Coordinates of C-alpha atoms in Angstrom, one line a residue:
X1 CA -23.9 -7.6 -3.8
X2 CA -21.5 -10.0 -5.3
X3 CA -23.2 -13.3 -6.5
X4 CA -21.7 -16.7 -4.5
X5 CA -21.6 -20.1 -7.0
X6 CA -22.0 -22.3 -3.9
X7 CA -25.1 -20.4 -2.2
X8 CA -23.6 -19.7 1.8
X9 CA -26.3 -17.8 2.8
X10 CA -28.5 -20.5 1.4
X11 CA -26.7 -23.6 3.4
X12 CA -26.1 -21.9 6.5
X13 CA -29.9 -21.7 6.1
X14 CA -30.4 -25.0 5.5
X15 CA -28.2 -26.4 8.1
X16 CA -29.4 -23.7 11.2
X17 CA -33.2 -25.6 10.4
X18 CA -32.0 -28.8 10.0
X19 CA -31.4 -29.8 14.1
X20 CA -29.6 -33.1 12.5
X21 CA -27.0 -31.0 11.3
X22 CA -23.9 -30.8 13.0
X23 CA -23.6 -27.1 14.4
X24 CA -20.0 -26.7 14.0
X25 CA -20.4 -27.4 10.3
X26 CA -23.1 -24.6 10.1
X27 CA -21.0 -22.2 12.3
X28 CA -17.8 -23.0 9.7
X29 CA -19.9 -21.9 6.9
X30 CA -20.5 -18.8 8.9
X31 CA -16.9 -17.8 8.8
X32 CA -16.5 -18.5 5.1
X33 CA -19.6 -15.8 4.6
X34 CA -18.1 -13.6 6.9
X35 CA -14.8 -13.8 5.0
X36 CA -16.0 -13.4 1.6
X37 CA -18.9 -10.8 2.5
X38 CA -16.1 -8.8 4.0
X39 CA -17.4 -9.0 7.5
X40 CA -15.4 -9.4 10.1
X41 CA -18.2 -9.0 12.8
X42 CA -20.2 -11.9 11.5
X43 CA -17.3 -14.4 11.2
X44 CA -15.5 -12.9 14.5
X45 CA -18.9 -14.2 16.3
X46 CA -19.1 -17.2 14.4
X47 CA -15.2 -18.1 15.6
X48 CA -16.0 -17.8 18.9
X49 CA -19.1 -19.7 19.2
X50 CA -16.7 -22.6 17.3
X51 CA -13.4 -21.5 19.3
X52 CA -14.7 -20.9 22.6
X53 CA -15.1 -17.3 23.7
X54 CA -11.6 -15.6 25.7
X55 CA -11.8 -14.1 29.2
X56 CA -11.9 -10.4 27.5
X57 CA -14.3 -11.3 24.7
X58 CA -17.6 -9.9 25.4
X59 CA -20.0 -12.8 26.0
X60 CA -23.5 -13.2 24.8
X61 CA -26.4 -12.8 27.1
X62 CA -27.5 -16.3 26.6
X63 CA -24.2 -18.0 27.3
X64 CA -24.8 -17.0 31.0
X65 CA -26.9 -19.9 33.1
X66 CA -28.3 -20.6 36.3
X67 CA -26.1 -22.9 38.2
X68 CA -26.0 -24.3 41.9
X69 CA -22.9 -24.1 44.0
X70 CA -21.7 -27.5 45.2
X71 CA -19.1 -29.2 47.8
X72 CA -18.0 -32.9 47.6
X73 CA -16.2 -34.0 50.4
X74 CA -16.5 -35.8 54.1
X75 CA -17.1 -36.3 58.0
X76 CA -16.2 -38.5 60.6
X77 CA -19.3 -40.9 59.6
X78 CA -20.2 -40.4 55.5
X79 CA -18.7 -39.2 52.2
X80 CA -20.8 -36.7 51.0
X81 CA -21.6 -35.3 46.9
X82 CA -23.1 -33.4 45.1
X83 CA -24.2 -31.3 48.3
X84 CA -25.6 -27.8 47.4
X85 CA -25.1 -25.0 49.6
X86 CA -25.9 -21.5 49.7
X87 CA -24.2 -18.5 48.0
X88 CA -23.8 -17.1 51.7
X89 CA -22.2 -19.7 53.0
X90 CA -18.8 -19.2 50.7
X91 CA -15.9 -17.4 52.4
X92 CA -17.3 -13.4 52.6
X93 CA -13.8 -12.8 49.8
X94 CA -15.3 -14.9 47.3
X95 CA -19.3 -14.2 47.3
X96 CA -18.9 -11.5 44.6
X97 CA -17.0 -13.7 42.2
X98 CA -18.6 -17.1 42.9
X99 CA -22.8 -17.1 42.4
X100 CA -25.6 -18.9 41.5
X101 CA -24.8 -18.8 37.8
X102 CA -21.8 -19.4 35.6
X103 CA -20.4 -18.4 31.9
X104 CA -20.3 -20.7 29.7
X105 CA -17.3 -19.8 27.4
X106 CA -16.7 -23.2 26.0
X107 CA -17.0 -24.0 21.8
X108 CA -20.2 -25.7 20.7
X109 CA -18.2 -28.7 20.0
X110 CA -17.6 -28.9 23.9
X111 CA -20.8 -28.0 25.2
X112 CA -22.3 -30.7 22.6
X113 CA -19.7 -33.2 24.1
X114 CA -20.6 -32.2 27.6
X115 CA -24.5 -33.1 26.9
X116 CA -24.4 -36.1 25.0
X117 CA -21.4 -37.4 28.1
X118 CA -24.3 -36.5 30.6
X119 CA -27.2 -37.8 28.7
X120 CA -29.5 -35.5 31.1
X121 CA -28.1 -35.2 34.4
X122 CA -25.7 -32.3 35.9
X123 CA -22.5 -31.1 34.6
X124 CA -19.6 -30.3 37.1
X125 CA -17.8 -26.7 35.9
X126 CA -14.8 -25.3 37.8
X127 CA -13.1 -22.7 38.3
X128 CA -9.4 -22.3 38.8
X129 CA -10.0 -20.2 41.8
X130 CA -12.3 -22.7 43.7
X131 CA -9.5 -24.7 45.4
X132 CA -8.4 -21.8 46.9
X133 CA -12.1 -21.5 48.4
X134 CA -12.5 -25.0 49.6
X135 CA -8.7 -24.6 51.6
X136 CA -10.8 -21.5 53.2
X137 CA -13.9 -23.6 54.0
X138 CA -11.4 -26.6 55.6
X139 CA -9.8 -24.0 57.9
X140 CA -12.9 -22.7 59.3
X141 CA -14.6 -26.9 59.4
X142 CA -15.2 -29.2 62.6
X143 CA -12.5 -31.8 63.4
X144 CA -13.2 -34.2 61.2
X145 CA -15.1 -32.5 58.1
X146 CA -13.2 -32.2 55.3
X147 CA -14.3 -30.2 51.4
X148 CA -12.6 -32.0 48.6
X149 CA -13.7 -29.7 45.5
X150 CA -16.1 -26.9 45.5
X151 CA -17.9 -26.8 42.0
X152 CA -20.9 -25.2 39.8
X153 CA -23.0 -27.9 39.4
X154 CA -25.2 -27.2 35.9
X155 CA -28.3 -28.4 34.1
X156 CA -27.4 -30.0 30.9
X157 CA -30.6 -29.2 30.3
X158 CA -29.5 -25.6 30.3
X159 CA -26.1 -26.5 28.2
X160 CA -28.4 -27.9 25.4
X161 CA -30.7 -24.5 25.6
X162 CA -27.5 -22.3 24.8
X163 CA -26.8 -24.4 21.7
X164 CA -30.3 -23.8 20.7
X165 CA -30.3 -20.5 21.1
X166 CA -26.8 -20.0 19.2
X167 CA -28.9 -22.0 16.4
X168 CA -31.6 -19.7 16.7
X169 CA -29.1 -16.6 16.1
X170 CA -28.2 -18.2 12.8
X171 CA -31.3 -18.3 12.2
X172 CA -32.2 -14.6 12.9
X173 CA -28.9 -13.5 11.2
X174 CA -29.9 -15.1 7.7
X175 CA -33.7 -13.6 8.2
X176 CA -32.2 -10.5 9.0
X177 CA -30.2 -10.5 5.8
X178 CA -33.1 -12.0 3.7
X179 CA -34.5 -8.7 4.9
X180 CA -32.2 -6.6 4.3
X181 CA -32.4 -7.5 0.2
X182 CA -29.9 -10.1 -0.1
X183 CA -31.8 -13.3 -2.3
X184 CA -30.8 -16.4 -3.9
X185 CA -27.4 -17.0 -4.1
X186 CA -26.0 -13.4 -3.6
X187 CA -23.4 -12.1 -0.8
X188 CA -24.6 -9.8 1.7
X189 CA -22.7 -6.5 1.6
X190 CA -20.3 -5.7 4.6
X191 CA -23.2 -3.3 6.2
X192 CA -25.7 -5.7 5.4
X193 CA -23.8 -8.4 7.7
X194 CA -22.5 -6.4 10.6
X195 CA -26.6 -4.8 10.7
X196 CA -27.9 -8.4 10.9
X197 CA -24.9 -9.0 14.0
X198 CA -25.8 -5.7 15.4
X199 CA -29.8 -6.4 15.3
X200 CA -30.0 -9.8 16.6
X201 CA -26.9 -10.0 19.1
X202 CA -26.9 -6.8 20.1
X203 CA -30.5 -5.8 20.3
X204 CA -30.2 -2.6 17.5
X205 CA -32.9 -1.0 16.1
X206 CA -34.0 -1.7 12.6
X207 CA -33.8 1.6 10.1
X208 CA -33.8 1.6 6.3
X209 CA -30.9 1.3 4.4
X210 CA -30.4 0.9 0.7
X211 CA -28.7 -1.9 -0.7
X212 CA -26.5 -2.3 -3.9
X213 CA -26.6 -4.9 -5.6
X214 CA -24.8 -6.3 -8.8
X215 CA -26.2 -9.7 -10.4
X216 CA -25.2 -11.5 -13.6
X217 CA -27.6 -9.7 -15.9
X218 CA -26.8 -5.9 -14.7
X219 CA -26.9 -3.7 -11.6
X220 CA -29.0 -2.4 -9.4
X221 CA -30.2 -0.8 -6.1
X222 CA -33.2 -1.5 -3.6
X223 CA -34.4 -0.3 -0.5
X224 CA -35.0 -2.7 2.3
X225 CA -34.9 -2.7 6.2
X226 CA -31.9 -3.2 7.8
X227 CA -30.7 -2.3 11.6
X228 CA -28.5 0.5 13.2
X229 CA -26.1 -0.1 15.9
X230 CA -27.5 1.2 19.1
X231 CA -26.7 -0.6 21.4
X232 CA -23.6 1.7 22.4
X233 CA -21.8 -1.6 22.8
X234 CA -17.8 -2.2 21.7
X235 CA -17.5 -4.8 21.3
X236 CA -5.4 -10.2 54.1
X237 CA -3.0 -13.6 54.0
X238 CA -6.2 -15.7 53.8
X239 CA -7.7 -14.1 50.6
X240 CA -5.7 -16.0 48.0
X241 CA -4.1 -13.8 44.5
X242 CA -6.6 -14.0 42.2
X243 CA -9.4 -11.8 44.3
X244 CA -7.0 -9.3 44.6
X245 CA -6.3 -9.4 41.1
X246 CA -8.6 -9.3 37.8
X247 CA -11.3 -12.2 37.8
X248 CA -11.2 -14.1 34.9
X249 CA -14.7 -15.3 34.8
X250 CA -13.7 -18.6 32.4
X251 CA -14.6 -21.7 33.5
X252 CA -11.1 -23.7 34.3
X253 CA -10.0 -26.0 31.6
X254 CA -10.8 -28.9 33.4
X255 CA -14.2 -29.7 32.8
X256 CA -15.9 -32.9 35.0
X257 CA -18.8 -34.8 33.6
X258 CA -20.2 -36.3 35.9
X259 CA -23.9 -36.5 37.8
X260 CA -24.2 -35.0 41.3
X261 CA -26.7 -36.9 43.1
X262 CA -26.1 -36.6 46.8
X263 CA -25.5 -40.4 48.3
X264 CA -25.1 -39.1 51.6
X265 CA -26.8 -36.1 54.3
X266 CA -24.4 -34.0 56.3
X267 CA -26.0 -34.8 59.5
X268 CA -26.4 -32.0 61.1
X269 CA -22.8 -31.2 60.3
X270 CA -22.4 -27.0 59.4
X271 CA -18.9 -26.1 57.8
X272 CA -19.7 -23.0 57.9

């Protein structure tokens, strides 16, 4: 291992413990250690967590939460929000694309914007393909009953648990390394990285590796746990385009902030 003058591994340390630290500033330190420990899992993970993740990237486990689906609209006697129906009642075209839980593929910067916007309440996501559900629904409703939007409607509660976790990763990555026989303010090799990637996003196996290691005063080699990749990951006219075509399962780039609580009942009113 190559020794850093400005310690990385260290601050990265420093800042994933430190909950008053800015994530993003953690997460761009991430990068740097990926760059000049040669690894381009670690700072390809750490890019995406700051850029957002793509509709092909794979997407962590924890970047998936629960999330109800939601109508606002009206009927002849009340405007309705916020009003949660079932998965069941969507159009039978979209019930394997739409459920009870969304991706959230959004930077942290975002999803830290979204929280502190909401201070606590729901977060309205949507998807580019809902408007094409709600014109479905508004064929099928009563005279009268109209859907505006259909929408995930999300926890920030559950927003501010994925940025925890991604700060717990950080975490686990630098503890992985520790283990793995990088100290003070040396680099962790290539293998030494993309083992601590591979062990706490990807669920590997720990096995023992050696490690290299060449400090001011000589060089030498140790033996220390590390992990190996297991995981056997690589990284009709009324059904509208996109179900026909691939789903992209990000969120549509126009995010609402706003809290959901119903003001009205649908009384007795079934659009479906």
């Amino acid at each position: 291992m190559a020794r850093s003058a400005d310690g990385l591994l260290s601050q990265i340390e420093d800042g994933a413990l430190d909950s008053s630290t800015p994530l993003a500033d953690t997460l761009r330190k991430c990068v740097a250690l990926g760059g000049q420990a040669g690894s381009a899992e670690l700072r390809d993970w750490a890019r995406r967590e700051l850029d957002g993740y793509g509709p092909q990237d794979e997407l962590p486990d924890y970047r998936t939460v629960g999330a109800i689906i939601a109508i606002d609209g009206a009927t002849m006697t009340a405007v309705i929000t916020g009003q949660q129906i079932a998965h069941s009642a969507l159009p039978e075209f979209a019930q394997p694309h739409i459920k009870e839980e969304v991706e959230l593929r959004y930077g942290v910067a975002q999803l830290e914007h979204m929280v502190k916007s909401e201070k606590g309440g729901n977060i309205k996501l949507q998807h580019p393909g809902m408007p094409d559900v709600a014109r479905v629904m508004n064929s099928d409703a009563p005279y009268g009953n109209s859907i505006s939007s259909v929408y995930w409607s999300v926890s920030a509660n559950s927003v501010l648990g994925v940025l925890d976790r991604t700060r717990t990763a950080l975490v686990s990555l630098v503890a992985e390394m520790r283990a793995a026989g990088v100290h003070g303010q040396d680099l962790p090799s290539p293998q030494a990285a993309a083992q601590a990637v591979n062990v706490v996003l990807h669920n590997a196996k720990r096995s023992v590796i050696n490690v290299s290691s060449a400090h001011a005063t000589g060089a030498g080699s140790a033996t220390a746990h590390g992990a190996v990749d297991q995981s056997g990951a690589t990284n009709s006219s009324r059904v509208p385009s996109w179900v026909r075509g691939p789903w992209g399962f990000a969120v549509g780039a126009a995010t609402i902030v706003a809290g959901v609580a119903g003001v009205a009942t649908w009384q007795g009113w079934n659009p479906f």
